[in-house]
Backbone as ProteinMPNN parsed JSONL, in Angstrom:
{"seq_chain_A": "XXXXXXXXXXXXXXXXXXXXXXXXXXXXXXXXXXXXXXXXXXXXXXXXXXXXXXXXXXXXXXXXXXXXXXXXXXXXXXXXXXXXXXXXXXXXXXXXXXX", "coords_chain_A": {"N_chain_A": [[1.162, -0.962, -0.355], [0.5, 2.254, -0.573], [1.784, 5.636, 0.54], [-0.187, 7.559, 0.13], [-2.302, 6.486, 0.365], [-2.528, 6.983, 3.639], [-3.494, 9.627, 3.246], [-5.661, 10.165, 2.444], [-7.834, 9.449, 4.284], [-10.443, 8.489, 6.449], [-13.309, 6.293, 5.186], [-16.75, 8.273, 5.866], [-18.548, 7.173, 8.536], [-21.541, 5.73, 10.154], [-21.806, 6.242, 13.051], [-20.524, 8.817, 12.803], [-20.247, 12.131, 13.963], [-22.957, 14.25, 13.282], [-22.62, 17.244, 12.944], [-19.861, 18.702, 13.311], [-18.468, 18.832, 15.959], [-15.672, 18.773, 16.837], [-12.503, 18.5, 15.013], [-11.812, 16.434, 12.312], [-9.587, 14.901, 12.954], [-9.018, 14.79, 15.81], [-12.179, 14.183, 16.991], [-11.256, 11.399, 15.99], [-9.323, 10.008, 17.571], [-10.31, 10.593, 20.34], [-12.455, 8.519, 19.776], [-11.011, 6.268, 19.814], [-9.863, 6.091, 22.166], [-11.523, 5.857, 23.638], [-13.128, 3.221, 22.379], [-10.072, 1.843, 23.524], [-10.706, 2.263, 26.379], [-12.791, 0.367, 26.776], [-12.035, -2.206, 25.671], [-9.822, -2.779, 27.403], [-10.002, -4.281, 29.757], [-9.7, -7.277, 28.568], [-6.935, -7.205, 27.758], [-6.518, -5.808, 25.209], [-5.181, -3.658, 23.152], [-5.923, -0.504, 20.984], [-4.45, 1.643, 18.341], [-4.189, 4.491, 16.539], [-3.415, 4.33, 12.954], [-2.267, 6.319, 10.544], [-4.816, 7.59, 10.553], [-6.225, 5.985, 8.721], [-6.779, 3.332, 9.28], [-6.923, 0.911, 11.718], [-4.915, -0.276, 14.377], [-4.885, -2.655, 16.266], [-3.704, -4.882, 19.029], [-2.812, -7.497, 21.28], [-2.016, -8.315, 24.36], [0.113, -10.338, 24.442], [1.763, -9.486, 22.261], [0.177, -9.948, 19.889], [-0.967, -8.872, 16.506], [-3.143, -7.122, 14.886], [-4.565, -5.388, 11.848], [-7.317, -3.418, 11.186], [-9.71, -1.935, 9.003], [-12.053, -0.294, 9.445], [-14.658, 0.708, 12.099], [-16.138, -1.525, 12.041], [-14.664, -3.71, 10.981], [-13.013, -3.557, 13.273], [-13.92, -4.435, 15.481], [-14.229, -7.101, 14.575], [-11.897, -8.207, 14.192], [-10.609, -7.997, 16.907], [-12.149, -9.599, 18.339], [-11.194, -11.965, 17.358], [-8.917, -11.632, 18.03], [-8.812, -11.694, 20.465], [-9.723, -14.292, 21.108], [-12.124, -15.048, 21.075], [-15.774, -14.028, 21.078], [-16.695, -11.036, 22.007], [-18.416, -9.314, 24.434], [-20.0, -6.378, 24.459], [-21.822, -6.006, 27.026], [-20.61, -7.596, 29.045], [-19.628, -8.224, 32.059], [-17.137, -7.583, 33.212], [-16.481, -5.596, 31.582], [-18.271, -3.394, 32.321], [-18.001, -3.643, 35.016], [-15.513, -2.206, 34.489], [-15.381, 0.198, 33.409], [-16.794, 0.983, 35.73], [-14.992, 2.034, 37.538], [-14.859, 0.151, 39.01], [-13.201, -2.676, 40.906]], "CA_chain_A": [[-0.277, 0.201, -0.047], [1.233, 3.351, -0.559], [1.562, 6.701, 1.52], [-1.023, 8.184, -0.154], [-4.138, 6.12, 1.299], [-2.632, 7.639, 4.962], [-3.875, 10.879, 3.185], [-6.881, 10.151, 1.628], [-8.914, 9.512, 4.858], [-11.322, 6.653, 6.406], [-14.951, 7.065, 5.045], [-17.196, 8.414, 6.998], [-19.092, 5.984, 9.638], [-22.888, 6.095, 10.815], [-21.148, 7.0, 14.16], [-19.537, 9.978, 13.102], [-21.668, 13.429, 14.328], [-23.275, 15.164, 12.113], [-21.854, 18.708, 13.225], [-18.655, 18.544, 13.406], [-17.576, 20.269, 16.939], [-14.288, 18.766, 16.769], [-11.664, 18.552, 14.16], [-12.348, 14.923, 12.541], [-8.636, 13.603, 13.483], [-9.244, 14.875, 17.148], [-12.984, 13.109, 17.387], [-11.182, 10.285, 15.872], [-8.408, 9.854, 19.008], [-11.349, 10.644, 21.242], [-13.036, 7.804, 19.59], [-9.564, 5.54, 20.355], [-9.506, 6.618, 23.579], [-13.262, 5.246, 24.205], [-12.693, 1.979, 22.789], [-9.507, 1.278, 24.696], [-11.563, 1.871, 27.723], [-13.856, -0.68, 26.707], [-10.87, -2.967, 25.685], [-9.0, -3.099, 28.251], [-10.328, -5.598, 30.794], [-9.45, -7.921, 27.414], [-5.716, -6.31, 27.53], [-6.264, -5.602, 24.03], [-5.103, -2.086, 22.413], [-6.362, -0.077, 19.476], [-4.29, 2.43, 17.98], [-4.577, 5.035, 14.764], [-2.697, 4.051, 11.803], [-2.462, 7.308, 9.33], [-6.201, 8.15, 10.191], [-7.448, 5.708, 7.827], [-6.908, 1.935, 9.918], [-6.983, 0.646, 13.344], [-4.008, -1.377, 14.85], [-5.533, -4.013, 17.706], [-2.745, -5.379, 19.661], [-2.7, -7.86, 22.742], [-0.66, -8.234, 25.277], [1.288, -11.063, 23.564], [1.835, -8.512, 20.834], [-0.397, -10.577, 18.517], [-1.921, -7.83, 16.441], [-4.25, -7.301, 13.613], [-5.17, -4.012, 11.018], [-8.492, -3.013, 10.71], [-9.971, -0.916, 7.829], [-13.453, 0.645, 9.868], [-15.02, 0.015, 13.298], [-17.232, -2.602, 12.074], [-13.747, -4.821, 10.922], [-12.161, -3.474, 14.209], [-14.686, -5.055, 16.526], [-14.306, -8.294, 14.617], [-10.56, -8.824, 14.543], [-10.341, -7.694, 18.236], [-12.908, -10.819, 18.789], [-10.112, -13.373, 16.503], [-7.087, -11.735, 18.974], [-9.386, -12.536, 21.99], [-10.287, -15.767, 21.214], [-14.152, -15.375, 21.422], [-16.247, -13.186, 21.318], [-16.296, -10.148, 23.196], [-19.755, -8.578, 24.6], [-20.215, -5.205, 25.383], [-22.511, -5.677, 28.309], [-19.555, -8.368, 29.736], [-19.7, -7.679, 33.446], [-15.555, -6.924, 33.503], [-16.271, -4.092, 30.382], [-19.071, -2.552, 32.594], [-17.002, -2.539, 36.087], [-14.038, -1.766, 34.237], [-15.681, 1.51, 33.091], [-17.04, 2.404, 36.489], [-13.984, 1.967, 37.908], [-14.426, -0.961, 40.18], [-12.024, -3.549, 40.948]], "C_chain_A": [[0.627, 1.345, 0.066], [0.897, 3.984, 0.511], [0.345, 6.896, 1.345], [-2.283, 7.863, 0.585], [-4.164, 6.656, 2.433], [-3.257, 8.994, 4.496], [-5.039, 11.313, 2.901], [-8.13, 10.208, 2.957], [-9.681, 8.431, 5.176], [-12.769, 7.463, 5.896], [-15.199, 7.237, 6.135], [-18.02, 7.176, 7.59], [-20.626, 6.398, 10.284], [-22.368, 6.556, 11.875], [-20.819, 8.414, 14.511], [-20.618, 11.32, 13.276], [-21.446, 14.476, 12.928], [-23.042, 16.21, 11.969], [-20.391, 18.195, 13.539], [-18.322, 19.897, 14.629], [-16.103, 20.024, 16.966], [-13.796, 18.511, 15.235], [-12.018, 16.957, 13.978], [-10.605, 13.695, 13.088], [-8.554, 13.551, 15.226], [-10.419, 14.218, 17.475], [-12.105, 11.257, 16.861], [-10.18, 9.228, 17.012], [-9.254, 9.89, 19.756], [-12.34, 9.404, 20.864], [-12.083, 6.599, 20.352], [-9.885, 4.86, 21.511], [-11.014, 6.095, 24.452], [-13.414, 3.609, 23.731], [-11.766, 1.158, 23.255], [-9.772, 1.072, 25.81], [-12.246, 0.677, 27.665], [-12.81, -2.222, 26.281], [-10.237, -3.927, 26.616], [-8.99, -4.123, 29.439], [-10.079, -6.89, 29.996], [-7.873, -7.994, 27.138], [-5.644, -6.551, 26.086], [-6.14, -3.814, 23.895], [-5.011, -1.512, 21.493], [-5.407, 1.448, 19.732], [-4.346, 2.873, 16.662], [-3.845, 4.283, 14.242], [-3.045, 4.877, 10.268], [-3.968, 7.539, 9.51], [-7.208, 7.21, 9.158], [-7.661, 3.587, 8.761], [-6.748, 2.343, 11.309], [-5.789, -0.419, 13.355], [-4.488, -1.598, 16.214], [-4.04, -4.618, 17.865], [-3.205, -6.171, 20.926], [-1.816, -7.433, 23.29], [0.625, -9.071, 25.094], [1.804, -10.812, 22.646], [1.505, -9.598, 19.276], [-1.376, -9.177, 17.874], [-2.584, -7.767, 15.089], [-4.49, -5.646, 13.201], [-6.574, -4.002, 10.456], [-8.694, -1.345, 9.547], [-11.265, 0.086, 9.171], [-13.589, 0.137, 11.384], [-15.714, -1.424, 13.083], [-15.777, -4.282, 12.091], [-12.839, -4.652, 12.636], [-12.813, -4.589, 15.44], [-14.416, -7.087, 16.043], [-12.735, -8.515, 14.724], [-10.47, -8.537, 16.083], [-11.156, -9.135, 18.628], [-11.809, -12.308, 18.4], [-8.847, -13.269, 17.614], [-7.806, -12.478, 20.28], [-9.64, -14.208, 22.108], [-11.478, -16.219, 20.963], [-14.941, -14.629, 21.522], [-16.507, -12.652, 22.298], [-18.159, -9.158, 23.111], [-19.544, -7.652, 25.398], [-21.028, -5.133, 26.403], [-21.602, -7.01, 29.154], [-19.335, -7.703, 31.172], [-18.024, -6.963, 33.896], [-15.706, -5.726, 32.005], [-17.153, -3.642, 31.733], [-18.463, -1.879, 34.344], [-15.895, -1.923, 35.839], [-14.341, 0.015, 34.076], [-16.58, 2.33, 34.208], [-16.194, 2.462, 37.504], [-13.746, 1.086, 38.878], [-13.293, -2.007, 39.903], [-12.531, -4.828, 40.284]], "O_chain_A": [[1.538, 1.282, 0.891], [0.118, 3.553, 1.362], [-0.424, 6.514, 2.227], [-3.053, 8.605, 1.194], [-5.273, 7.006, 2.835], [-3.623, 9.655, 5.468], [-5.474, 12.46, 3.013], [-9.174, 10.838, 2.785], [-9.724, 7.459, 4.422], [-13.179, 8.609, 6.076], [-14.624, 6.859, 7.156], [-18.04, 6.16, 6.896], [-20.716, 7.457, 10.905], [-22.407, 7.78, 11.747], [-20.775, 9.035, 15.572], [-21.698, 11.36, 12.686], [-20.633, 15.018, 12.18], [-23.153, 16.576, 10.798], [-20.156, 17.115, 14.081], [-18.088, 21.099, 14.508], [-15.329, 20.971, 17.107], [-14.624, 18.338, 14.341], [-12.381, 16.238, 14.909], [-10.486, 12.507, 13.386], [-8.15, 12.573, 15.854], [-10.17, 13.414, 18.374], [-12.424, 10.186, 17.379], [-10.324, 8.017, 17.185], [-9.193, 8.782, 20.289], [-13.17, 9.221, 21.755], [-12.47, 6.091, 21.404], [-10.094, 3.685, 21.811], [-11.286, 6.058, 25.652], [-13.772, 2.782, 24.569], [-12.048, -0.016, 23.494], [-9.386, 0.087, 26.44], [-12.224, -0.045, 28.662], [-13.143, -3.283, 26.81], [-10.125, -5.152, 26.677], [-7.978, -4.643, 29.91], [-10.235, -7.862, 30.734], [-7.502, -8.825, 26.309], [-4.843, -7.379, 25.653], [-6.858, -2.969, 24.431], [-4.009, -1.767, 20.825], [-5.458, 2.176, 20.723], [-4.497, 2.107, 15.71], [-3.439, 3.366, 14.956], [-3.682, 4.477, 9.294], [-4.508, 7.717, 8.418], [-8.377, 7.429, 8.843], [-8.666, 2.885, 8.653], [-6.553, 3.415, 11.882], [-5.695, -1.29, 12.491], [-4.455, -0.769, 17.123], [-3.311, -4.793, 16.888], [-3.981, -5.573, 21.671], [-1.006, -6.542, 23.032], [1.774, -8.762, 25.409], [2.388, -11.68, 21.998], [2.122, -9.87, 18.246], [-2.247, -8.592, 18.517], [-2.319, -8.649, 14.272], [-4.585, -4.777, 14.068], [-6.884, -4.53, 9.389], [-8.104, -0.271, 9.431], [-10.93, 1.199, 9.576], [-12.809, -0.687, 11.861], [-15.763, -2.287, 13.959], [-15.803, -5.327, 12.742], [-12.138, -5.569, 13.064], [-12.145, -5.376, 16.11], [-14.418, -8.037, 16.827], [-12.474, -9.236, 15.687], [-9.915, -9.572, 16.449], [-10.489, -9.813, 19.409], [-11.732, -13.36, 19.034], [-8.091, -14.159, 18.002], [-7.455, -13.491, 20.885], [-9.698, -14.992, 23.056], [-11.866, -17.358, 20.707], [-14.846, -14.311, 22.707], [-16.622, -13.216, 23.387], [-18.774, -8.635, 22.182], [-19.118, -7.696, 26.551], [-21.046, -3.997, 26.877], [-22.262, -7.379, 30.125], [-18.825, -6.584, 31.23], [-17.837, -6.057, 34.708], [-14.691, -5.133, 31.64], [-16.26, -3.47, 32.563], [-18.405, -0.745, 34.819], [-15.289, -1.216, 36.644], [-13.62, 0.888, 34.559], [-17.008, 3.481, 34.123], [-16.642, 2.995, 38.519], [-12.719, 1.081, 39.557], [-12.64, -2.107, 38.864], [-11.78, -5.794, 40.151]]}, "name": "protein", "num_of_chains": 1, "seq": "XXXXXXXXXXXXXXXXXXXXXXXXXXXXXXXXXXXXXXXXXXXXXXXXXXXXXXXXXXXXXXXXXXXXXXXXXXXXXXXXXXXXXXXXXXXXXXXXXXX"}
């Protein structure tokens, strides 16, 4: 893949705000921070790749590249080795700040 793909930007997603209160880049980083909060109990971490892709990494070093949010969740489940339930008590407890 050439470097130009990083300049073109990611396609709009249904969850993108209709009114741009924040520049797109800042909104993307805010979204990644929220995703990392949800995935933290599973020892997964997401980072930005040139504003177009997401890099999902496990604590053991396994990684996957996802092109959008839909793909990100699927790849996170593949790395975790099973389904990730957004209502899993571990996630909810982590988000509420409980041990």
